[in-house]
């Protein structure tokens, strides 16, 4: 019996939770789980609150099993996970902001998403009127030659808002501290009491660039909770949309990374390819970003012969154009000078934080939710998960290049083996709990939810891959020059909205 | 690189013809033509984009305006890095309470005459996020709005039509 089984065996199993086991545990078991996270036996998938408890989702890298542990919080406090496992710091600060639970002995007790402007404290827990907050205390930096550069929340480009506080010694960044939460919309608050259809729309508006991945994760969690199954054709169409989304984002970002090194020709050509992908998506599914196309029970749009042909043409076009751009990237020394050995993420940090997506895979973390959980149709499709060890901007670009090739192959496989039949099934209105982990373009998205007897959402938690990537960005910029921050940042491309919720 | 540049010289451009305004809202905007404002701006508008809580969907489509198909800059329209250089604010999102002050300060930093375009369904009234403890609910609740472009997110072509209407027929200020 391994550590994972012991944790579950000592807890009270919750029968209505699917597909992973969930157990209500005591403080001792919670502490052993925290120790297992620290030792790297388990990796953290999520940590979130509810009105009377905190939940922790963990993944066992050896057995590829996952589980949810629940610790009741009758006294409004719980033993801090972050105390021995730093990746949990911001998650715990968020639990404190939204629910008012105190993580005991936590290393950082500053608010995170709550900027003191909501008119209400602990909006998802025992609420009280907002009292004036003290100004946010950034971490202290001491040294004679140091200076600070505050950036944001309104940035110079067309990007999402967030604040970056750089402390630099000349050109060298000594410390970057992020302050996020500016786009907190209260999505989890809006989820409470919503019906499934509204929940799916909200999930699809959590992070616009990953709308397909979020709606798939939400749909799979609802289907698990209600013990229903989408038709086979719907699974294939979902995967088709997910790969189109991945393709569009990777193509756009490869160009945008090069643009941050002022290499505009890559950006121009990659933008054209991205636009072609979005136009094909619009033709096939009626929306360029494929928003609201995936719903619990299946998909709302079917693919016709015209759409399938457009996708085949698209693949031909990308296969013809993209390799020329890859060789341009690879053979331009001045560009390589900016990306190679810039913003290096050490494999040890990637492992500790459970960094998903290309951020983790460029630093040796061999994890992809499509393979680890093999949700349909990825259980029968053939694909490689590219992994590199270097961990620099260049490695993250190469992971994306390889993933573009894999997505093209996956789209071809899906078109060739698309089953016939219906695309949607009815979801019964019933109580239940479900969880799903889905691979979005930037990493794994976790959705956990509980439905009440009327089939409405009692609680829904959405965790973007960015939660475990943003803190690492602070780490990789250290020792780099200020001018390389845009490159590092774009090579991560973390979501603000997906993180701020 | 040489090959790519040569291909660019010999191929037909990807850029598409300018769209015609067919939206009643945009046509109404034309009716409010003010020659003085038009003269003052010449044939160019500088735009500062402000994300006030969007899901990032609108930003993706605003980005697309700069690709070769839409080529925004051929119309004299360009995105600038500071509100102090801008004539137009392009505001997306339901305006979160955490972004309210930043939006107000961006508006104040923009020199007059200035126009505000609210982009996307949530910028109108908060959209799906209306009623949340964390959102104000619509751009017009914080700064005066001159034009609203619908969509979730609006397609680049819809954004372009709105901007062209504003550039050619700016509301008197």
Coordinates of C-alpha atoms in Angstrom, one line a residue, chain A residues 71-281:
Chain A
X71 CA -10.7 18.8 5.6
X72 CA -13.7 20.2 7.5
X73 CA -13.0 23.7 9.0
X74 CA -15.5 24.1 11.8
X75 CA -13.3 26.6 13.5
X76 CA -12.5 28.6 10.4
X77 CA -8.9 27.5 10.2
X78 CA -6.8 24.7 8.7
X79 CA -3.1 23.7 8.8
X80 CA -1.2 25.6 6.1
X81 CA -0.1 23.6 3.1
X82 CA 2.1 26.4 1.9
X83 CA 4.2 26.3 5.1
X84 CA 6.0 23.3 3.7
X85 CA 4.9 23.4 0.0
X86 CA 5.3 27.0 -1.5
X87 CA 3.2 26.3 -4.6
X88 CA 0.1 26.5 -2.3
X89 CA 0.8 30.1 -1.1
X90 CA -1.4 32.0 -3.5
X91 CA -4.1 29.4 -3.3
X92 CA -4.3 29.7 0.4
X93 CA -4.3 33.5 0.3
X94 CA -7.3 33.2 -2.1
X95 CA -9.1 30.8 0.3
X96 CA -8.5 33.4 3.0
X97 CA -9.9 36.2 0.8
X98 CA -12.9 34.4 -0.5
X99 CA -13.9 32.3 2.5
X100 CA -12.2 33.9 5.5
X101 CA -10.5 30.6 6.6
X102 CA -7.1 31.1 8.2
X103 CA -4.3 28.9 7.0
X104 CA -2.4 28.3 10.3
X105 CA 1.3 29.3 10.3
X106 CA 1.0 30.3 6.6
X107 CA 4.2 32.0 5.3
X108 CA 2.3 34.8 3.6
X109 CA -0.9 36.3 5.1
X110 CA -1.3 39.2 2.8
X111 CA -4.6 39.3 0.7
X112 CA -4.3 38.2 -2.9
X113 CA -7.4 38.6 -5.0
X114 CA -9.1 41.0 -2.5
X115 CA -7.8 44.5 -3.2
X116 CA -10.2 46.0 -0.7
X117 CA -12.7 47.2 -3.3
X118 CA -15.5 44.7 -3.3
X119 CA -17.6 46.3 -0.5
X120 CA -17.8 42.9 1.0
X121 CA -15.2 40.7 2.8
X122 CA -15.2 36.9 2.3
X123 CA -17.8 37.0 -0.5
X124 CA -18.1 33.2 -0.7
X125 CA -18.0 32.5 3.1
X126 CA -19.4 34.4 6.1
X127 CA -19.7 37.8 4.6
X128 CA -19.1 41.1 6.4
X129 CA -18.9 44.7 5.0
X130 CA -15.5 45.8 3.6
X131 CA -13.4 47.8 6.0
X132 CA -10.6 49.9 4.6
X133 CA -7.6 47.8 3.7
X134 CA -4.0 48.8 4.4
X135 CA -2.0 49.6 1.3
X136 CA -0.6 46.4 -0.3
X137 CA 2.8 45.7 1.3
X138 CA 5.3 44.6 -1.4
X139 CA 8.2 42.5 -0.3
X140 CA 11.2 44.5 1.0
X141 CA 14.4 44.8 -1.1
X142 CA 17.5 46.2 0.5
X143 CA 20.7 47.3 -1.3
X144 CA 22.3 50.6 -2.1
X145 CA 22.2 50.3 -5.9
X146 CA 18.7 48.9 -6.3
X147 CA 15.9 50.7 -8.0
X148 CA 12.3 49.7 -8.7
X149 CA 10.2 49.7 -11.9
X150 CA 6.5 49.5 -11.3
X151 CA 4.5 48.2 -14.3
X152 CA 0.8 48.0 -14.7
X153 CA -2.0 47.2 -14.2
X154 CA -2.6 48.9 -17.5
X155 CA 0.2 47.6 -19.8
X156 CA 1.6 49.2 -22.9
X157 CA 0.4 46.4 -25.2
X158 CA -3.0 44.9 -25.9
X159 CA -2.8 42.5 -23.0
X160 CA -4.6 41.7 -19.7
X161 CA -4.0 43.8 -16.6
X162 CA -1.7 42.9 -13.7
X163 CA 1.0 44.6 -11.8
X164 CA 4.7 43.8 -11.9
X165 CA 7.1 45.3 -9.4
X166 CA 10.7 44.9 -10.7
X167 CA 13.7 45.5 -8.4
X168 CA 16.8 45.9 -10.6
X169 CA 20.5 46.4 -10.1
X170 CA 21.4 48.3 -13.2
X171 CA 19.9 46.2 -16.0
X172 CA 19.8 43.0 -14.0
X173 CA 16.5 42.0 -12.4
X174 CA 17.1 41.2 -8.7
X175 CA 13.5 40.4 -7.9
X176 CA 10.1 40.5 -9.7
X177 CA 7.0 40.5 -7.6
X178 CA 3.6 40.0 -9.2
X179 CA 0.4 41.4 -8.0
X180 CA -2.7 39.9 -9.7
X181 CA -6.4 39.9 -9.1
X182 CA -7.3 43.0 -11.2
X183 CA -9.6 41.0 -13.4
X184 CA -11.4 39.1 -10.6
X185 CA -15.0 38.9 -11.8
X186 CA -16.3 36.6 -9.1
X187 CA -16.9 33.7 -11.5
X188 CA -17.1 31.1 -8.7
X189 CA -19.6 33.3 -6.8
X190 CA -21.7 33.5 -10.0
X191 CA -21.5 29.7 -10.4
X192 CA -23.2 29.2 -7.0
X193 CA -26.9 28.5 -7.7
X194 CA -26.5 28.7 -11.5
X195 CA -28.0 26.0 -13.7
X196 CA -25.8 23.8 -15.8
X197 CA -26.3 25.8 -19.1
X198 CA -25.3 29.1 -17.4
X199 CA -22.4 27.3 -15.7
X200 CA -21.1 26.1 -19.0
X201 CA -21.2 29.7 -20.4
X202 CA -19.4 31.1 -17.4
X203 CA -16.8 28.4 -17.6
X204 CA -16.3 29.3 -21.3
X205 CA -15.6 32.9 -20.3
X206 CA -13.0 32.1 -17.7
X207 CA -10.1 32.5 -20.1
X208 CA -11.0 33.5 -23.6
X209 CA -8.0 31.8 -25.3
X210 CA -8.9 28.5 -23.6
X211 CA -12.7 28.6 -24.0
X212 CA -12.9 25.2 -25.6
X213 CA -10.7 23.5 -22.9
X214 CA -12.7 25.1 -20.1
X215 CA -16.0 24.1 -21.5
X216 CA -14.7 20.5 -22.0
X217 CA -13.4 20.4 -18.4
X218 CA -16.7 21.7 -17.1
X219 CA -18.8 19.4 -19.3
X220 CA -16.7 16.4 -18.2
X221 CA -17.1 17.3 -14.5
X222 CA -20.9 17.6 -15.0
X223 CA -21.0 14.3 -16.9
X224 CA -19.0 12.6 -14.1
X225 CA -21.3 14.1 -11.4
X226 CA -24.5 13.0 -13.2
X227 CA -23.1 9.7 -14.4
X228 CA -23.9 10.5 -18.0
X229 CA -21.7 10.0 -21.1
X230 CA -21.5 12.2 -24.2
X231 CA -21.9 10.4 -27.5
X232 CA -18.7 9.2 -29.2
X233 CA -19.0 11.7 -32.0
X234 CA -19.2 14.5 -29.5
X235 CA -15.9 13.4 -27.8
X236 CA -14.2 13.5 -31.2
X237 CA -15.6 16.9 -32.1
X238 CA -14.5 18.2 -28.7
X239 CA -11.0 17.0 -29.3
X240 CA -11.1 18.5 -32.8
X241 CA -12.0 21.9 -31.3
X242 CA -9.4 21.6 -28.6
X243 CA -6.7 20.9 -31.1
X244 CA -7.8 23.8 -33.3
X245 CA -7.6 26.0 -30.2
X246 CA -4.2 24.7 -29.4
X247 CA -3.0 25.2 -32.9
X248 CA -4.3 28.8 -33.1
X249 CA -2.7 29.8 -29.7
X250 CA 0.6 28.2 -30.4
X251 CA 0.9 29.7 -33.9
X252 CA 0.0 33.2 -32.5
X253 CA 2.4 32.9 -29.6
X254 CA 5.4 31.6 -31.5
X255 CA 5.1 34.8 -33.6
X256 CA 4.5 37.0 -30.6
X257 CA 7.5 35.7 -28.7
X258 CA 9.7 36.5 -31.8
X259 CA 8.0 39.9 -32.0
X260 CA 9.1 40.6 -28.4
X261 CA 12.7 40.3 -29.7
X262 CA 11.6 42.8 -32.5
X263 CA 11.7 40.0 -35.1
X264 CA 8.5 41.2 -36.8
X265 CA 8.6 39.0 -39.9
X266 CA 7.8 35.8 -37.8
X267 CA 5.0 37.7 -36.1
X268 CA 3.5 38.7 -39.5
X269 CA 3.6 35.3 -40.9
X270 CA 2.4 33.5 -37.8
X271 CA -0.5 35.9 -37.5
X272 CA -1.6 35.0 -41.0
X273 CA -1.5 31.3 -40.1
X274 CA -3.4 32.0 -36.8
X275 CA -6.1 34.0 -38.7
X276 CA -6.5 31.1 -41.2
X277 CA -7.1 28.7 -38.3
X278 CA -9.7 31.0 -36.7
X279 CA -11.5 31.4 -40.1
X280 CA -11.6 27.6 -40.5
X281 CA -13.0 27.3 -37.0

